[in-house]
Tab-separated table of C-alpha atoms in Angstrom:
chain	number	residue	atom	x	y	z
A	1461	ASP	CA	2.165	21.225	-4.490
A	1462	ALA	CA	-0.251	18.956	-2.676
A	1463	GLY	CA	-1.659	15.987	-4.510
A	1464	ILE	CA	-0.405	13.008	-6.425
A	1465	THR	CA	2.265	13.239	-9.081
A	1466	GLN	CA	3.753	10.762	-11.524
A	1467	SER	CA	7.009	10.781	-13.410
A	1468	PRO	CA	7.929	10.603	-16.145
A	1469	ARG	CA	4.766	11.632	-17.973
A	1470	TYR	CA	5.976	10.021	-21.193
A	1471	LYS	CA	8.500	7.254	-21.687
A	1472	ILE	CA	9.715	5.297	-24.681
A	1473	THR	CA	11.818	2.234	-23.978
A	1474	GLU	CA	13.019	-0.846	-25.779
A	1475	THR	CA	11.950	-4.438	-25.271
A	1476	GLY	CA	13.930	-6.082	-22.503
A	1477	ARG	CA	14.928	-2.905	-20.681
A	1478	GLN	CA	14.066	-2.204	-17.082
A	1479	VAL	CA	11.992	0.903	-16.468
A	1480	THR	CA	10.651	2.438	-13.268
A	1481	LEU	CA	7.603	4.645	-13.030
A	1482	MET	CA	7.429	6.930	-10.029
A	1483	CYS	CA	4.429	7.954	-7.963
A	1484	HIS	CA	4.449	10.480	-5.125
A	1485	GLN	CA	1.562	11.702	-2.983
A	1486	THR	CA	1.510	14.440	-0.372
A	1487	TRP	CA	-1.716	13.527	1.415
A	1488	SER	CA	-0.182	10.801	3.623
A	1489	HIS	CA	-2.782	8.386	2.298
A	1490	SER	CA	-2.217	4.832	3.493
A	1491	TYR	CA	-3.453	3.087	0.363
A	1492	MET	CA	-1.763	3.418	-3.004
A	1493	PHE	CA	-2.558	1.694	-6.277
A	1494	TRP	CA	-1.156	1.135	-9.743
A	1495	TYR	CA	-3.492	0.707	-12.726
A	1496	ARG	CA	-2.991	0.334	-16.421
A	1497	GLN	CA	-5.496	1.655	-18.935
A	1498	ASP	CA	-5.814	0.107	-22.379
A	1499	LEU	CA	-8.410	0.509	-25.099
A	1500	GLY	CA	-11.044	-2.152	-24.741
A	1501	HIS	CA	-10.059	-3.081	-21.209
A	1502	GLY	CA	-10.599	-0.029	-19.094
A	1503	LEU	CA	-8.640	0.411	-15.895
A	1504	ARG	CA	-7.056	-2.724	-14.454
A	1505	LEU	CA	-5.335	-2.986	-11.094
A	1506	ILE	CA	-1.706	-4.079	-11.203
A	1507	TYR	CA	-0.587	-3.810	-7.574
A	1508	TYR	CA	-1.714	-2.076	-4.451
A	1509	SER	CA	-0.243	-1.174	-1.081
A	1510	ALA	CA	-2.102	-0.772	2.191
A	1511	ALA	CA	0.846	0.853	3.983
A	1512	ALA	CA	4.610	1.162	3.861
A	1513	ASP	CA	6.204	-2.268	3.354
A	1514	ILE	CA	2.805	-3.887	2.629
A	1515	THR	CA	2.059	-4.663	-1.004
A	1516	ASP	CA	-0.079	-7.175	-2.850
A	1517	LYS	CA	-1.027	-8.227	-6.354
A	1518	GLY	CA	-3.988	-6.969	-8.267
A	1519	GLU	CA	-5.611	-8.279	-11.427
A	1520	VAL	CA	-2.623	-8.084	-13.829
A	1521	PRO	CA	0.653	-8.231	-11.812
A	1522	ASP	CA	2.834	-10.359	-14.102
A	1523	GLY	CA	5.984	-8.579	-15.272
A	1524	TYR	CA	5.747	-5.827	-12.664
A	1525	VAL	CA	7.426	-5.245	-9.313
A	1526	VAL	CA	6.535	-2.686	-6.665
A	1527	SER	CA	8.023	-1.467	-3.426
A	1528	ARG	CA	6.935	0.961	-0.781
A	1529	SER	CA	9.590	1.967	1.698
A	1530	LYS	CA	7.975	5.340	2.416
A	1531	THR	CA	4.282	6.166	2.735
A	1532	GLU	CA	4.433	8.875	0.082
A	1533	ASN	CA	6.174	6.923	-2.679
A	1534	PHE	CA	5.071	3.872	-4.638
A	1535	PRO	CA	7.336	3.090	-7.605
A	1536	LEU	CA	6.377	0.542	-10.250
A	1537	THR	CA	9.153	-1.331	-12.056
A	1538	LEU	CA	8.927	-3.256	-15.281
A	1539	GLU	CA	11.859	-5.621	-14.921
A	1540	SER	CA	12.108	-6.564	-18.606
A	1541	ALA	CA	9.688	-4.514	-20.657
A	1542	THR	CA	7.575	-6.168	-23.338
A	1543	ARG	CA	5.457	-4.628	-26.101
A	1544	SER	CA	2.315	-5.831	-24.340
A	1545	GLN	CA	3.196	-3.455	-21.501
A	1546	THR	CA	2.714	-0.448	-23.752
A	1547	SER	CA	-0.048	1.365	-21.948
A	1548	VAL	CA	-1.020	4.362	-19.864
A	1549	TYR	CA	-0.220	3.827	-16.201
A	1550	PHE	CA	-2.082	5.557	-13.403
A	1551	CYS	CA	-1.191	5.761	-9.774
A	1552	ALA	CA	-3.921	6.396	-7.214
A	1553	SER	CA	-4.132	6.880	-3.475
A	1554	SER	CA	-6.836	6.619	-0.880
A	1555	ASP	CA	-7.422	7.816	2.661
A	1556	PRO	CA	-8.077	4.877	5.022
A	1557	GLY	CA	-10.953	6.874	6.507
A	1558	THR	CA	-12.705	6.886	3.128
A	1559	VAL	CA	-11.080	3.883	1.574
A	1560	TYR	CA	-13.413	3.708	-1.373
A	1561	GLU	CA	-12.581	7.032	-2.957
A	1562	GLN	CA	-9.382	6.798	-4.907
A	1563	TYR	CA	-7.612	9.869	-6.238
A	1564	PHE	CA	-5.615	9.489	-9.403
A	1565	GLY	CA	-2.398	10.953	-10.714
A	1566	PRO	CA	-2.021	12.390	-14.231
A	1567	GLY	CA	-0.664	9.159	-15.713
A	1568	THR	CA	2.463	7.964	-17.509
A	1569	ARG	CA	2.227	7.010	-21.153
A	1570	LEU	CA	4.708	4.189	-21.733
A	1571	THR	CA	5.649	2.901	-25.159
A	1572	VAL	CA	7.763	-0.248	-25.492
A	1573	THR	CA	9.340	-0.632	-28.929
B	142	GLU	CA	-16.582	-12.161	-10.399
B	143	ASP	CA	-17.627	-8.519	-10.187
B	144	GLN	CA	-18.755	-7.034	-13.497
B	145	VAL	CA	-19.496	-3.481	-14.547
B	146	THR	CA	-21.027	-2.598	-17.910
B	147	GLN	CA	-21.446	0.956	-19.120
B	148	SER	CA	-23.695	2.074	-21.957
B	149	PRO	CA	-23.624	3.588	-24.413
B	150	GLU	CA	-19.948	3.396	-25.318
B	151	ALA	CA	-20.196	6.817	-26.907
B	152	LEU	CA	-22.818	9.553	-26.847
B	153	ARG	CA	-23.052	12.761	-28.839
B	154	LEU	CA	-25.340	15.516	-27.596
B	155	GLN	CA	-26.118	19.027	-28.636
B	156	GLU	CA	-25.547	21.700	-26.045
B	157	GLY	CA	-28.619	21.808	-23.808
B	158	GLU	CA	-29.815	18.312	-24.784
B	159	SER	CA	-30.235	16.337	-21.547
B	160	SER	CA	-29.511	12.611	-21.403
B	161	SER	CA	-28.391	9.766	-19.151
B	162	LEU	CA	-25.476	7.366	-18.986
B	163	ASN	CA	-25.992	3.873	-17.633
B	164	CYS	CA	-23.823	1.678	-15.423
B	165	SER	CA	-25.101	-1.815	-14.695
B	166	TYR	CA	-23.281	-4.029	-12.245
B	167	THR	CA	-23.136	-7.570	-10.955
B	168	VAL	CA	-21.379	-7.848	-7.626
B	169	SER	CA	-21.576	-9.772	-4.412
B	170	GLY	CA	-22.180	-7.322	-1.635
B	171	LEU	CA	-21.958	-3.798	-3.016
B	172	ARG	CA	-20.094	-1.454	-0.711
B	173	GLY	CA	-20.135	1.548	-3.003
B	174	LEU	CA	-20.513	2.741	-6.592
B	175	PHE	CA	-18.335	5.550	-7.914
B	176	TRP	CA	-18.445	7.880	-10.848
B	177	TYR	CA	-15.318	9.458	-12.281
B	178	ARG	CA	-14.742	11.899	-15.095
B	179	GLN	CA	-11.669	11.530	-17.301
B	180	ASP	CA	-10.461	14.189	-19.709
B	181	PRO	CA	-8.106	13.249	-22.567
B	182	GLY	CA	-4.539	12.821	-21.352
B	183	LYS	CA	-5.487	13.102	-17.673
B	184	GLY	CA	-6.224	10.838	-14.760
B	185	PRO	CA	-9.759	10.052	-13.623
B	186	GLU	CA	-11.303	12.737	-11.457
B	187	PHE	CA	-13.611	11.621	-8.666
B	188	LEU	CA	-17.229	12.812	-8.948
B	189	PHE	CA	-19.592	10.826	-6.703
B	190	THR	CA	-19.916	7.922	-4.311
B	191	LEU	CA	-23.263	6.139	-3.919
B	192	TYR	CA	-23.679	3.592	-1.153
B	193	SER	CA	-27.243	2.289	-1.236
B	194	ALA	CA	-30.223	1.906	-3.552
B	195	GLY	CA	-32.310	5.047	-3.742
B	196	GLU	CA	-29.416	7.359	-3.042
B	197	GLU	CA	-28.855	10.394	-5.254
B	198	LYS	CA	-25.966	12.846	-5.517
B	199	GLU	CA	-25.801	16.091	-7.500
B	200	LYS	CA	-23.040	18.348	-8.718
B	201	GLU	CA	-23.780	21.200	-11.083
B	202	ARG	CA	-25.403	19.642	-14.174
B	203	LEU	CA	-24.761	16.059	-13.060
B	204	LYS	CA	-26.959	13.833	-10.948
B	205	ALA	CA	-26.103	10.248	-10.072
B	206	THR	CA	-28.698	7.726	-8.942
B	207	LEU	CA	-28.432	4.138	-7.752
B	208	THR	CA	-30.713	1.111	-7.854
B	209	LYS	CA	-29.961	-2.460	-6.832
B	210	LYS	CA	-28.676	-3.328	-10.302
B	211	GLU	CA	-27.613	-0.103	-11.992
B	212	SER	CA	-26.672	3.514	-11.684
B	213	PHE	CA	-27.504	6.425	-13.930
B	214	LEU	CA	-25.567	9.610	-14.477
B	215	HIS	CA	-28.067	12.215	-15.617
B	216	ILE	CA	-26.694	15.226	-17.442
B	217	THR	CA	-29.031	18.199	-17.546
B	218	ALA	CA	-28.568	20.897	-20.198
B	219	PRO	CA	-24.972	19.867	-20.914
B	220	LYS	CA	-22.303	22.271	-22.084
B	221	PRO	CA	-19.296	21.556	-24.311
B	222	GLU	CA	-17.056	21.534	-21.221
B	223	ASP	CA	-18.940	18.458	-20.004
B	224	SER	CA	-17.336	16.492	-22.834
B	225	ALA	CA	-15.232	13.724	-21.296
B	226	THR	CA	-15.182	10.000	-20.648
B	227	TYR	CA	-17.294	9.055	-17.643
B	228	LEU	CA	-16.198	5.983	-15.712
B	229	CYS	CA	-18.225	3.918	-13.314
B	230	ALA	CA	-16.609	1.687	-10.685
B	231	VAL	CA	-17.882	-0.583	-7.926
B	232	GLN	CA	-16.427	-1.704	-4.661
B	233	ALA	CA	-17.734	-4.957	-3.268
B	234	GLY	CA	-16.937	-7.778	-0.935
B	235	SER	CA	-15.517	-7.747	2.539
B	236	GLY	CA	-12.399	-8.408	4.471
B	237	GLY	CA	-9.136	-8.153	2.576
B	238	SER	CA	-10.647	-7.235	-0.779
B	239	ASN	CA	-12.652	-4.201	0.232
B	240	TYR	CA	-10.102	-1.778	-1.248
B	241	LYS	CA	-10.609	-3.061	-4.794
B	242	LEU	CA	-12.461	-1.093	-7.457
B	243	THR	CA	-13.808	-2.766	-10.587
B	244	PHE	CA	-14.156	-0.282	-13.425
B	245	GLY	CA	-16.406	-0.213	-16.446
B	246	LYS	CA	-14.946	0.709	-19.811
B	247	GLY	CA	-16.509	4.147	-19.776
B	248	THR	CA	-18.845	6.284	-21.864
B	249	LEU	CA	-17.293	8.904	-24.126
B	250	LEU	CA	-19.548	11.952	-24.028
B	251	THR	CA	-19.236	14.660	-26.648
B	252	VAL	CA	-21.313	17.820	-26.337
B	253	ASN	CA	-21.437	19.941	-29.462
B	254	PRO	CA	-22.007	23.709	-29.233
């Protein structure tokens, strides 16, 4: 199916474990983004990527790592999960021709115990 | 620093009772203002982009307007299916930061039958 997908949709992990959230889009959009959404904070940008092999930090990058070897995939890794990283994570993508309009995936709800 | 404030935080309407949501912003060099709709457990869904003061966009019962300091999302004769959280975001600046969206915290709209 065309669009943007995220996996897993739900994840429970323990403090200190490494966890990777996957994001896949079929539009061949150049730009991809990772956000977290928390009550009281709204959506905050973690990392973004302008193209394959080009990534940069957003507003709240600490504790996260990203990579982008292929245009369609943009995984987000929590190297050593902490309780403060319990959140809902959204991936988004954008067409460079209309760079302002970002299209979001369904989200991953992550709980760190 | 770019700031986006949405009001009210929550709004309850009766079916057919028209109202407006507000998004006020403080940015340096607005490039665009965006409205998204977010249903519980889902990712934000793009609604509108507004680029300059005086611009208006319509979609079904929704109309978005933009001034130099704020945007309104007018909801005419709402139905229960319009119940959702409505997010406002701005894109500002130039050069390397023009991909970045700053989101407000949203307005939770509930329309009772």
